Amino acid sequence: MKKTIHLIGPAGGGLNSIEEFLLPALQRKGYFFYAYRNVMSRVRGGSNRVTITFSSSPLRSFDEKADYLVLMGKERIEDALMHAKEGALFLVSTEEECTTHSVIRFPKEKLQEFSRHPGSLGLAALGTLFAMLGLGRSAIESIQKDSWTEDTLLANRGLAEYGFRLSESIPERADAPVSGTILGGNQALAIGALSGGLEYYSAYPMAPSTGIISFLSAVEEKEGIFVDQAEDEIAAVMSSIGAASAGAKAMTATSGGGFALMSEAVGLSAIAKIPLVIVNAQRPGPATGLPTHTAQGDLYQALGAAQGEFARVILAPGDIEECLYEANRALDLAWKYQVPVIILSDEHLSDSSVIMRPPDYRRLKNERYLAEQGSDYKRYDYNRISGGFKYPGYDESIILNDSHTHLEDGFYTESPDLTVRIQEQFLQVLEAIRADLEPPSYYGPPRPKTILIGWGSSKGVLKDVVDQTEGIGMLHFRHIYPLPIFDQTLIKSCRLINVEMNSFGQFGKYLRSEIGAEMDASILRYDGLPLSTTYVLEKLEKL
Amino acid sequence: MKKTIHLIGPAGGGLNSIEEFLLPALQRKGYFFYAYRNVMSRVRGGSNRVTITFSSSPLRSFDEKADYLVLMGKERIEDALMHAKEGALFLVSTEEECTTHSVIRFPKEKLQEFSRHPGSLGLAALGTLFAMLGLGRSAIESIQKDSWTEDTLLANRGLAEYGFRLSESIPERADAPVSGTILGGNQALAIGALSGGLEYYSAYPMAPSTGIISFLSAVEEKEGIFVDQAEDEIAAVMSSIGAASAGAKAMTATSGGGFALMSEAVGLSAIAKIPLVIVNAQRPGPATGLPTHTAQGDLYQALGAAQGEFARVILAPGDIEECLYEANRALDLAWKYQVPVIILSDEHLSDSSVIMRPPDYRRLKNERYLAEQGSDYKRYDYNRISGGFKYPGYDESIILNDSHTHLEDGFYTESPDLTVRIQEQFLQVLEAIRADLEPPSYYGPPRPKTILIGWGSSKGVLKDVVDQTEGIGMLHFRHIYPLPIFDQTLIKSCRLINVEMNSFGQFGKYLRSEIGAEMDASILRYDGLPLSTTYVLEKLEKL
Amino acid sequence: MMNPFEKSVENAWCPGCGNFFILKAMQDAFEAEGLRPQDVYVLSGIGQAGKLPHYINTNGFNGLHGRAFPAAFGAHVANPNMKIVINSGDGDSYGEGGNHFLHGVRRNIDILHLIHDNQVYGLTKGQASPTTALEQITTLQRTGVRNIPIRPLLLALSLGATFVARGFAGYREQLTELIRAGLHHRGYAFIDILQPCPSFNPVNTYAWYRENSIPLPEDHDPTDWEKALLLASREDKLHLGIFYQAESLTFLDRVKYLDGPLFKKKRTPRDIEKYFR
Amino acid sequence: MMNPFEKSVENAWCPGCGNFFILKAMQDAFEAEGLRPQDVYVLSGIGQAGKLPHYINTNGFNGLHGRAFPAAFGAHVANPNMKIVINSGDGDSYGEGGNHFLHGVRRNIDILHLIHDNQVYGLTKGQASPTTALEQITTLQRTGVRNIPIRPLLLALSLGATFVARGFAGYREQLTELIRAGLHHRGYAFIDILQPCPSFNPVNTYAWYRENSIPLPEDHDPTDWEKALLLASREDKLHLGIFYQAESLTFLDRVKYLDGPLFKKKRTPRDIEKYFR
Ligand SMILES: Cc1ncc(C[n+]2csc(CCOP(=O)(O)OP(=O)(O)O)c2C)c(N)n1
Ligand SMILES: Cc1ncc(C[n+]2csc(CCOP(=O)(O)OP(=O)(O)O)c2C)c(N)n1
Ligand code: SF4
Ligand code: SF4
Ligand SMILES: [Mg+2]
Ligand SMILES: [Mg+2]
């Protein structure tokens, strides 16, 4: 059993609340889900969509087509039909005719008996869904918010109650609740960073990365960490570097435009050997582009960020669970090698939610890789590949952090020989990191004919595609740069198709530049919407 | 006949003046030259070096080893020996013994009879060089500066006169002067931009690009153009975009660190279709790196500047003459296609000087590619590939410049279909530009065994290497992105060696990602000094 | 007759947003000044305020967050015949774009700068802006803002601004007059506009602004810089009106050789012949 | 005995540069305050002033042009037990780094900010800085500067700075005292230091500064903000001394739950278990 609900309505029309009540109710009754929120760049009005695919077994992606469509705003059924499965059920208040599908109507007048809030249809529809999905009348109890007055609470529960009764209630499910926590990509990144010892977080708001600071600022006191909104992205990244230089574990996040502004500091982190972690939650560019939609268009931006050449790391988590692990790894690598680490996430990950089980704590690290105290110390020991970090005040050593080509004690130099020495140290560090990273994960038959090459947030979709096809395997890269060492037998013998959310096929190009792999075909989506199983399957068929 | 002079001395010790007097004197007597200034990042003191290779026939590069070495500061002969040819002549004031080379000594006490200025040795040595190179006693007349007092002038001429008499004077040369203007890369870029109609120039000082604004600000009134020092690089690039959006031809320049800050605006230029030209005069990074030295380390920075994917152009002039042509082309392409154009120059070009003959004016363009007035106008006609630009006030059309994904009239949209449409327009524009660019230039035997692949400022050196070897050809790219269409026969049949001033072999990687070409070997220099013929020849031998 | 600056497009601002009044005041002022849509160029950054160029029928530029000022500077120098107006949010102008404000003001370029000061980041959903009050609770600053708010007028004055005013979106007629005065001013005209954001600023509401704002003293002399400075530094009451206005050389007055649009002069590649003689 | 903050390395500043006196004043002040090299962390941007961390025997950070302030902010919050000092040029602090100045000041973080104000860009060879006088001729502004210079103290005061002073590199003893007072101040201490640049600023020489500077009036009350504001706005005479000083909550006072270095608390990956219960 796998069903999909679409909640469609204007920004500010209660969509988010409905999702908030529905997801835990599903979880309690033993449903797994994959929810994705696709909104417009505005605070009120417009047409937003929340897609919730749920099932009694775990899910890796959402379905684009819906079994249930809740139309909360002025959306016309005609438009919504594009996303409706055959036999889908519409929950609407319009008078519009719809002959092709079943419809449950919530007459405006009826709703207004309870409340004049524009979100009232959503609450009634929520009740109906509770009934139809076997979530039980008791789910109505879960509808509440601290910010509500007693009146609002009553009205809203009344609406749900009314909705509940509109449909025939199927027997309440008796499955055990799915254990785990409902998390989106941003929360998972934040928690992953906390697991790595995060102590300092500074950022400037920018969709779709803002969820990270929202989460962290809500827990700063509890965690005893420092969270700050900077005056701009340059300050955010520089204060993170300043904090790291003084001993704190720091991170920042932004989207592509802010990342551009941060890029100069990426090079500073490298030459000054001050650990830095930046999350770039990608959205479609160029420039302002589509602020609330998704893309994988910033790989070359990450590869090329800052002038010159140096050791850097680029990680791209494949799903929400990997967001947690990779954020932890990012802090670990940044501190171990004293390098900048860039995490490429995207709006698809940021605005998705799933139920995540507790992580495997043994896979998580929190180290500072400090030098021994008191020893004779070289801040920039040319022979050091990892570890050996010190910060001012750690002991009596005097620390000089510097952005030039420098001597081992940090004093600037213009020596050609030492310039070469430092450059070669970067190359050595890169090789060490390469060996520390994990090969792409393969999923599929042992002898595939075709391999789908993916990176970042498309992992779940690609696995689903593999499951629904034959002779196709998937090679998913979450460690991007330096490209990990991996067995290239499959790459050399199979038809290769890079699947990416961009129009240039950036990862395909990058792979070619690194290992000479030639893509035989590409499946590229660049309309601002996430890759979906249907989309990839359709394109595969047409190849 | 080809000789090389090294002037070595502290910053502020008169080195630049000596160069200023020597070069025109050489020119007047029929010498061509290639001069390169290699300085430290300080205003006074340290050890700077000016290398002047001169010859009676045109030159494409300078020699690293000197026939004449003028040591103006505290340099020890021992250190300078590394750069001396066998039989070289040292002009010094120290008492140091030097048994291996001839020495002309300028005793301190003697010099101080004329002047106590630290640069006095330089002026005396200048006189000696005038004598030895047959530049004639009359050359001493050319020694003068507006800022000098009568006393200084007399003292300095006296010093030169004294130096002149120290050596046996060879007969004065009778060659006709070399016709042309003494130009460095920055001046050539500035003049090239002026030839393309430059009207607005805003920049923030940053070595080695500062020479451009220095040149332009000195001529702003004469040219009737506007030149401004911005508060930061972001303002420089944004005001250029603002000016271009309002009808002016604009440009800005910086080095890698400033380019990082400008990078967000590169994407704005692209989506808003406002022409933009940025010069990035490269220097060794990361971060502050070596502010006054050279590198080709920013190719990936240029390729990846700004989030998202769009049409951009990257040009990399191969020598000072090409600086002029490519700056002209940059303005032309930017206005023709309404795209951002990045010129990758470097410190080597910036700090070199040659005698340049007047350009071929027929190869220079100055067009605005404007739409016809009054017509029904779409600012963002999805079918427009080139031309058709309009700015506010041009006629009665209302112009809306926008940074989002937008409708053809500039109003923002979040339509997935139009997002695709705009992305495809970018791809079409890129193809049109690709066809407009020129293939790499080949130089060498018709059937080479080995090809040296170069880009940017190394063109002269590579040609010299080809001339001094057998079976080796050179393929030099000055049009980098989009990669021009070219005959790949040689690439497919020859041994390929990429020669670059970086440690990652960026251009080699890029070429592999674009056309799958595999480099068989690399010659990479990354010590902050420019590639030289000797360096490449030595490395070639060891391969 | 329709105001020529009106444009019929779907507007994405929230119902009740102060931006609607600012837009209307601009349209009224432009019309009253006899401007035509092709005479005006409105530039903005990114934010709710930044959307304004989409909603007005005149030339527009909706660029990057924080970067309207330098773009406007370039446009003004390129073509001084255009009426240049910047519209941008408080976050955009004082936060991300703070450095351009610092240096733009001191150039005294002949443009009009309108800041939609809702004391909050609207588009990104309610974080503090540089003008949010100390200790105010926001969607991000959950234990209250920790930074001392900037006082925009004080800042503009201390940077040498030659026209400094405060308006309120809720007093549309006064605002229209201020905009007109700003358009008349020869030099940099700065108007900080108090703008309620019903969606994210529950503190600085229409009522709050009405309560906490007062007209400038009857006898206020707008040529008295020191007085203006002290009034602008007050935190208890927000005065409305023209705090300060002075005649002074504009930026372009100082670039004496320039006269009219930069593109007026015909140029050909052969212009560079002089460098090869 | 040698001052513990002295360091014997080759110094790249020009002979006669005002920076030497600033360096010396710092070393003297640090020693007089009984600080040890390991207690102090000096951060800078890029420029001649920015080289200072290389020349003093204490912890240092020579980062990016214009970006010392946010780095110092992060370092201070990470470890409030360190004495944090920013040294940077006028171009660095007010030009490239202007936005950080704008927002750094209003945080009132407990650090000392020393600006080497030579009214010119030294390292890049003589271009105008934000404090160069109007119409001054420079290596770049050949027909004179066109921007109204900023008045750093006025700006700092208008942003709510709690310690605002001006020193002169040529009066080393007074400067040492100012630095000591700045180190004592609890909160943000700002000292703009007039610094002759013999290589590129032929106008603002030692003699010029001596001529154009005067002590603050005998009866100046440094708690009088309005008075300080007016004195700081004067362009005819440059007063030297402490213009203003006030006690106020510091930034970290407002982050009540923090106490000492951030890295003090032991953390393990299992700390996140609470999010999975
Ligand atoms: C470089 C960059 N950083 C961040 C953002 C995200 N962003 C868009 S608008 C905005 C703030 C808007 O606040 P304000 O300027 O006050 O405008 P308002 O929405 O309140 O009118 C931010 C942070 C962006 N678009 N670009
Ligand atoms: C991003 C960036 N832009 C420009 C530069 C070049 N640069 C180095 S120092 C400097 C200005 C120095 O002036 P100031 O801060 O006044 O310091 P001073 O040298 O006068 O002490 C500039 C523009 C740079 N290093 N980085
Ligand atoms: S969020 Fe606030 S500022 Fe933005 S449109 Fe809505 S009410 Fe206006
Ligand atoms: S250039 Fe000026 S500021 Fe820099 S070291 Fe020399 S004298 Fe000092
Ligand atoms: Mg706002
Ligand atoms: Mg300076």
PDB file of N, CA and C and ligand atoms in Angstrom, chain C residues 89-91 116-122 129 195, ligand 5:
ATOM      1  N   GLY C  89      14.287  47.302   1.019  1.00  0.00           N
ATOM      2  CA  GLY C  89      13.942  46.998   2.398  1.00  0.00           C
ATOM      3  C   GLY C  89      15.020  47.446   3.365  1.00  0.00           C
ATOM      4  N   ASP C  90      14.677  47.428   4.637  1.00  0.00           N
ATOM      5  CA  ASP C  90      15.646  47.800   5.667  1.00  0.00           C
ATOM      6  C   ASP C  90      16.765  46.772   5.761  1.00  0.00           C
ATOM      7  N   GLY C  91      16.418  45.512   5.609  1.00  0.00           N
ATOM      8  CA  GLY C  91      17.462  44.488   5.629  1.00  0.00           C
ATOM      9  C   GLY C  91      18.379  44.653   4.436  1.00  0.00           C
ATOM     10  N   HIS C 116      11.874  50.925   2.664  1.00  0.00           N
ATOM     11  CA  HIS C 116      10.660  50.355   3.243  1.00  0.00           C
ATOM     12  C   HIS C 116      11.082  49.725   4.566  1.00  0.00           C
ATOM     13  N   ASP C 117      10.961  50.489   5.630  1.00  0.00           N
ATOM     14  CA  ASP C 117      11.525  50.058   6.904  1.00  0.00           C
ATOM     15  C   ASP C 117      10.476  49.372   7.764  1.00  0.00           C
ATOM     16  N   ASN C 118      10.309  48.078   7.521  1.00  0.00           N
ATOM     17  CA  ASN C 118       9.324  47.326   8.323  1.00  0.00           C
ATOM     18  C   ASN C 118       9.969  46.703   9.554  1.00  0.00           C
ATOM     19  N   GLN C 119      11.212  47.043   9.798  1.00  0.00           N
ATOM     20  CA  GLN C 119      11.947  46.592  10.989  1.00  0.00           C
ATOM     21  C   GLN C 119      11.968  45.077  11.117  1.00  0.00           C
ATOM     22  N   VAL C 120      12.047  44.436   9.963  1.00  0.00           N
ATOM     23  CA  VAL C 120      12.035  42.972   9.959  1.00  0.00           C
ATOM     24  C   VAL C 120      12.399  42.492   8.555  1.00  0.00           C
ATOM     25  N   TYR C 121      12.871  41.259   8.447  1.00  0.00           N
ATOM     26  CA  TYR C 121      13.045  40.629   7.141  1.00  0.00           C
ATOM     27  C   TYR C 121      11.720  39.994   6.751  1.00  0.00           C
ATOM     28  N   GLY C 122      11.053  40.598   5.781  1.00  0.00           N
ATOM     29  CA  GLY C 122       9.740  40.093   5.407  1.00  0.00           C
ATOM     30  C   GLY C 122       9.816  38.828   4.555  1.00  0.00           C
ATOM     31  N   SER C 129      15.872  42.629  11.516  1.00  0.00           N
ATOM     32  CA  SER C 129      16.638  43.457  10.579  1.00  0.00           C
ATOM     33  C   SER C 129      17.488  44.410  11.425  1.00  0.00           C
ATOM     34  N   GLN C 195       7.043  51.149   7.781  1.00  0.00           N
ATOM     35  CA  GLN C 195       6.138  50.321   6.971  1.00  0.00           C
ATOM     36  C   GLN C 195       5.674  49.109   7.755  1.00  0.00           C
TER      37      GLN C 195
HETATM   38 MG    MG E   5      12.267  44.666   5.823  1.00  0.00          MG
END
